[in-house]
Amino acid sequence: MTQPLAYSLAPPTADAAALGLPGDPSSRQMLERTIRVDHAGEYGAAHIYAGQLAVLGRGPKGDILRHMQAQERVHLDTFAGLIATRRVRPTALLPLWRLAGLTLGAVTAALGTRAAMACTVAVEEAIDEHYQQQALALPESEAPLRDTIERFRAEELEHRDIGLENEAELAPGYRLMSAVIKAGCKAAIHISERV
Ligand SMILES: [Fe+2]
Ligand SMILES: [Fe+2]
């Protein structure tokens, strides 16, 4: 007796993005956006710490900042590797994110260690949300990338906690500064996915 062919005629869709509506980005586009924006974000993050270290590197928080910068370096190198191996065009705005990162880091550090930590908390909260959304959106075929993002997300949350432990919330104008930096991060994410 032969088996019905119904199932083999309708193979399961491997990629949830393939079910999207016309006009939605394709799964390849989604992957490119993911890698492009994460590379841009980690590039910016590494420069924020470079800016902070230029001001506070010799101070009592220098080692904490160097610890976080070292982790950002690994994040950046990983996404730089993915840009190459997955053949993704990097954002055209890297020079802008370099300047913005250095400036944000140096200016917040010049306001004091609490302001520098407040900057870290705001950035990492925005990145946490961003990485969480990405991890949920990636298809099963990209499980290794999703695991990488989850691992980095855990380290970004560690950075946030370090900021909170170091009195970020006591920085002058904390709420306003936090809101402005988070809005900037979200705008940067939106632009870097596309440009
Ligand atoms: Fe990072
Ligand atoms: Fe981070």
Tab-separated table of C-alpha atoms and ligand atoms in Angstrom:
chain	number	residue	atom	x	y	z
A	1	MET	CA	0.000	0.000	0.000
A	2	THR	CA	1.400	3.404	-0.948
A	3	GLN	CA	1.503	6.332	1.438
A	4	PRO	CA	-0.438	9.504	0.566
A	5	LEU	CA	1.782	12.188	-0.923
A	6	ALA	CA	0.010	15.155	0.628
A	7	TYR	CA	2.768	15.972	3.115
A	8	SER	CA	5.650	15.632	0.715
A	9	LEU	CA	3.866	17.958	-1.723
A	10	ALA	CA	3.732	20.678	0.889
A	11	PRO	CA	7.099	20.716	2.630
A	12	PRO	CA	7.249	22.732	5.842
A	13	THR	CA	8.535	26.256	5.355
A	14	ALA	CA	12.020	26.407	6.792
A	15	ASP	CA	11.976	30.118	7.296
A	16	ALA	CA	9.241	32.049	9.079
A	17	ALA	CA	10.213	35.197	7.158
A	18	ALA	CA	9.163	33.463	3.944
A	19	LEU	CA	5.576	33.739	5.184
A	20	GLY	CA	5.799	37.536	5.279
A	21	LEU	CA	3.564	39.827	3.279
A	22	PRO	CA	4.672	41.273	-0.060
A	23	GLY	CA	6.905	44.249	0.666
A	24	ASP	CA	8.313	42.706	3.844
A	25	PRO	CA	12.084	42.289	3.798
A	26	SER	CA	13.197	38.874	2.563
A	27	SER	CA	14.999	36.546	4.937
A	28	ARG	CA	18.303	37.443	3.276
A	29	GLN	CA	17.556	41.143	3.728
A	30	MET	CA	16.632	40.521	7.350
A	31	LEU	CA	19.892	38.698	7.932
A	32	GLU	CA	21.872	41.506	6.285
A	33	ARG	CA	20.109	44.116	8.383
A	34	THR	CA	20.758	42.132	11.546
A	35	ILE	CA	24.480	41.759	10.942
A	36	ARG	CA	24.896	45.298	9.579
A	37	VAL	CA	23.198	47.017	12.500
A	38	ASP	CA	24.884	44.864	15.136
A	39	HIS	CA	28.295	45.495	13.626
A	40	ALA	CA	27.506	49.239	13.601
A	41	GLY	CA	26.279	49.144	17.205
A	42	GLU	CA	29.280	47.271	18.540
A	43	TYR	CA	31.537	49.606	16.597
A	44	GLY	CA	29.829	52.557	18.269
A	45	ALA	CA	29.988	50.874	21.688
A	46	ALA	CA	33.715	50.216	21.409
A	47	HIS	CA	34.208	53.912	20.624
A	48	ILE	CA	32.026	55.070	23.510
A	49	TYR	CA	34.359	53.232	25.890
A	50	ALA	CA	37.398	54.587	24.062
A	51	GLY	CA	36.024	58.093	24.598
A	52	GLN	CA	35.335	57.427	28.269
A	53	LEU	CA	38.757	55.884	28.799
A	54	ALA	CA	40.446	58.900	27.226
A	55	VAL	CA	39.008	60.939	30.113
A	56	LEU	CA	38.693	58.417	32.969
A	57	GLY	CA	41.255	55.766	32.041
A	58	ARG	CA	43.657	56.696	34.852
A	59	GLY	CA	40.923	57.156	37.431
A	60	PRO	CA	39.436	54.666	39.908
A	61	LYS	CA	36.915	53.353	37.336
A	62	GLY	CA	39.532	52.765	34.656
A	63	ASP	CA	39.717	49.006	35.136
A	64	ILE	CA	35.922	48.627	35.064
A	65	LEU	CA	35.757	50.583	31.824
A	66	ARG	CA	38.593	48.516	30.334
A	67	HIS	CA	36.773	45.309	31.264
A	68	MET	CA	33.632	46.445	29.439
A	69	GLN	CA	35.633	47.737	26.479
A	70	ALA	CA	37.405	44.376	26.145
A	71	GLN	CA	34.026	42.628	25.882
A	72	GLU	CA	32.838	45.163	23.307
A	73	ARG	CA	35.997	44.397	21.323
A	74	VAL	CA	35.027	40.732	21.150
A	75	HIS	CA	31.475	41.689	20.100
A	76	LEU	CA	32.824	43.985	17.397
A	77	ASP	CA	35.364	41.461	16.102
A	78	THR	CA	32.647	38.803	15.924
A	79	PHE	CA	30.330	40.959	13.837
A	80	ALA	CA	33.226	42.163	11.680
A	81	GLY	CA	33.895	38.475	10.976
A	82	LEU	CA	30.229	37.920	10.081
A	83	ILE	CA	30.282	40.953	7.756
A	84	ALA	CA	33.078	39.195	5.869
A	85	THR	CA	31.911	35.570	5.942
A	86	ARG	CA	28.225	36.287	5.294
A	87	ARG	CA	29.100	38.899	2.654
A	88	VAL	CA	27.120	41.738	4.202
A	89	ARG	CA	27.745	45.347	3.249
A	90	PRO	CA	28.679	47.308	6.377
A	91	THR	CA	26.786	50.497	7.094
A	92	ALA	CA	28.078	53.512	5.193
A	93	LEU	CA	27.863	55.453	8.443
A	94	LEU	CA	30.785	53.913	10.342
A	95	PRO	CA	32.709	57.234	10.336
A	96	LEU	CA	29.670	58.931	11.868
A	97	TRP	CA	29.232	56.256	14.549
A	98	ARG	CA	32.939	56.488	15.367
A	99	LEU	CA	32.666	60.225	15.916
A	100	ALA	CA	29.333	59.949	17.743
A	101	GLY	CA	30.643	57.164	19.989
A	102	LEU	CA	33.855	58.938	20.903
A	103	THR	CA	31.993	62.204	21.552
A	104	LEU	CA	29.262	60.581	23.644
A	105	GLY	CA	31.868	58.706	25.667
A	106	ALA	CA	34.155	61.674	26.218
A	107	VAL	CA	31.363	64.152	27.024
A	108	THR	CA	29.623	61.875	29.525
A	109	ALA	CA	32.989	61.017	31.115
A	110	ALA	CA	33.822	64.732	31.386
A	111	LEU	CA	30.589	65.165	33.355
A	112	GLY	CA	31.880	62.582	35.854
A	113	THR	CA	31.972	58.858	36.484
A	114	ARG	CA	28.288	58.738	37.402
A	115	ALA	CA	27.344	60.337	34.066
A	116	ALA	CA	29.648	57.910	32.244
A	117	MET	CA	27.877	55.028	33.988
A	118	ALA	CA	24.482	56.573	33.192
A	119	CYS	CA	25.491	56.561	29.526
A	120	THR	CA	26.357	52.854	29.771
A	121	VAL	CA	23.030	52.027	31.433
A	122	ALA	CA	21.032	53.902	28.775
A	123	VAL	CA	22.943	52.385	25.847
A	124	GLU	CA	22.778	48.853	27.233
A	125	GLU	CA	19.054	49.079	27.960
A	126	ALA	CA	18.466	50.079	24.343
A	127	ILE	CA	20.755	47.299	23.076
A	128	ASP	CA	19.139	44.717	25.343
A	129	GLU	CA	15.737	45.464	23.819
A	130	HIS	CA	17.212	45.454	20.319
A	131	TYR	CA	19.033	42.121	20.749
A	132	GLN	CA	15.965	40.574	22.340
A	133	GLN	CA	13.811	41.507	19.340
A	134	GLN	CA	16.440	40.209	16.929
A	135	ALA	CA	16.807	36.892	18.732
A	136	LEU	CA	13.040	36.379	18.554
A	137	ALA	CA	12.884	37.252	14.844
A	138	LEU	CA	15.747	35.035	13.631
A	139	PRO	CA	14.667	31.744	12.027
A	140	GLU	CA	15.795	28.376	13.335
A	141	SER	CA	18.276	28.128	10.457
A	142	GLU	CA	20.178	30.997	12.107
A	143	ALA	CA	20.374	29.385	15.538
A	144	PRO	CA	24.168	29.900	15.850
A	145	LEU	CA	23.784	33.643	15.192
A	146	ARG	CA	20.907	33.784	17.652
A	147	ASP	CA	23.069	32.110	20.301
A	148	THR	CA	25.832	34.637	19.678
A	149	ILE	CA	23.376	37.511	20.057
A	150	GLU	CA	22.009	36.020	23.276
A	151	ARG	CA	25.520	35.609	24.666
A	152	PHE	CA	26.367	39.222	23.870
A	153	ARG	CA	23.039	40.374	25.280
A	154	ALA	CA	23.956	38.766	28.604
A	155	GLU	CA	27.207	40.745	28.622
A	156	GLU	CA	25.407	43.985	27.741
A	157	LEU	CA	23.151	43.352	30.745
A	158	GLU	CA	26.260	42.828	32.851
A	159	HIS	CA	27.458	46.260	31.675
A	160	ARG	CA	24.111	47.789	32.598
A	161	ASP	CA	24.364	46.262	36.061
A	162	ILE	CA	27.925	47.553	36.460
A	163	GLY	CA	26.618	51.027	35.584
A	164	LEU	CA	23.837	50.764	38.155
A	165	GLU	CA	26.237	49.472	40.828
A	166	ASN	CA	28.439	52.477	40.146
A	167	GLU	CA	25.725	55.011	40.898
A	168	ALA	CA	24.556	55.783	37.383
A	169	GLU	CA	21.186	56.847	38.732
A	170	LEU	CA	22.814	59.519	40.925
A	171	ALA	CA	24.208	61.341	37.859
A	172	PRO	CA	22.861	64.886	37.541
A	173	GLY	CA	19.959	64.978	35.076
A	174	TYR	CA	19.891	61.172	34.946
A	175	ARG	CA	16.384	60.781	33.565
A	176	LEU	CA	16.778	63.336	30.805
A	177	MET	CA	20.228	62.095	29.821
A	178	SER	CA	18.986	58.524	29.760
A	179	ALA	CA	15.985	59.413	27.585
A	180	VAL	CA	18.104	61.388	25.111
A	181	ILE	CA	20.756	58.662	24.779
A	182	LYS	CA	18.162	55.919	24.349
A	183	ALA	CA	16.349	57.903	21.663
A	184	GLY	CA	19.694	58.407	19.910
A	185	CYS	CA	20.439	54.690	20.071
A	186	LYS	CA	17.058	53.796	18.610
A	187	ALA	CA	17.507	56.264	15.762
A	188	ALA	CA	21.013	54.926	15.106
A	189	ILE	CA	19.666	51.359	15.031
A	190	HIS	CA	16.916	52.261	12.585
A	191	ILE	CA	19.315	54.055	10.239
A	192	SER	CA	22.117	51.468	10.429
A	193	GLU	CA	19.804	48.603	9.466
A	194	ARG	CA	19.130	50.346	6.179
A	195	VAL	CA	21.965	52.686	5.205
B	1	FE	FE	28.466	44.963	22.843
B	2	FE	FE	27.930	46.794	25.959
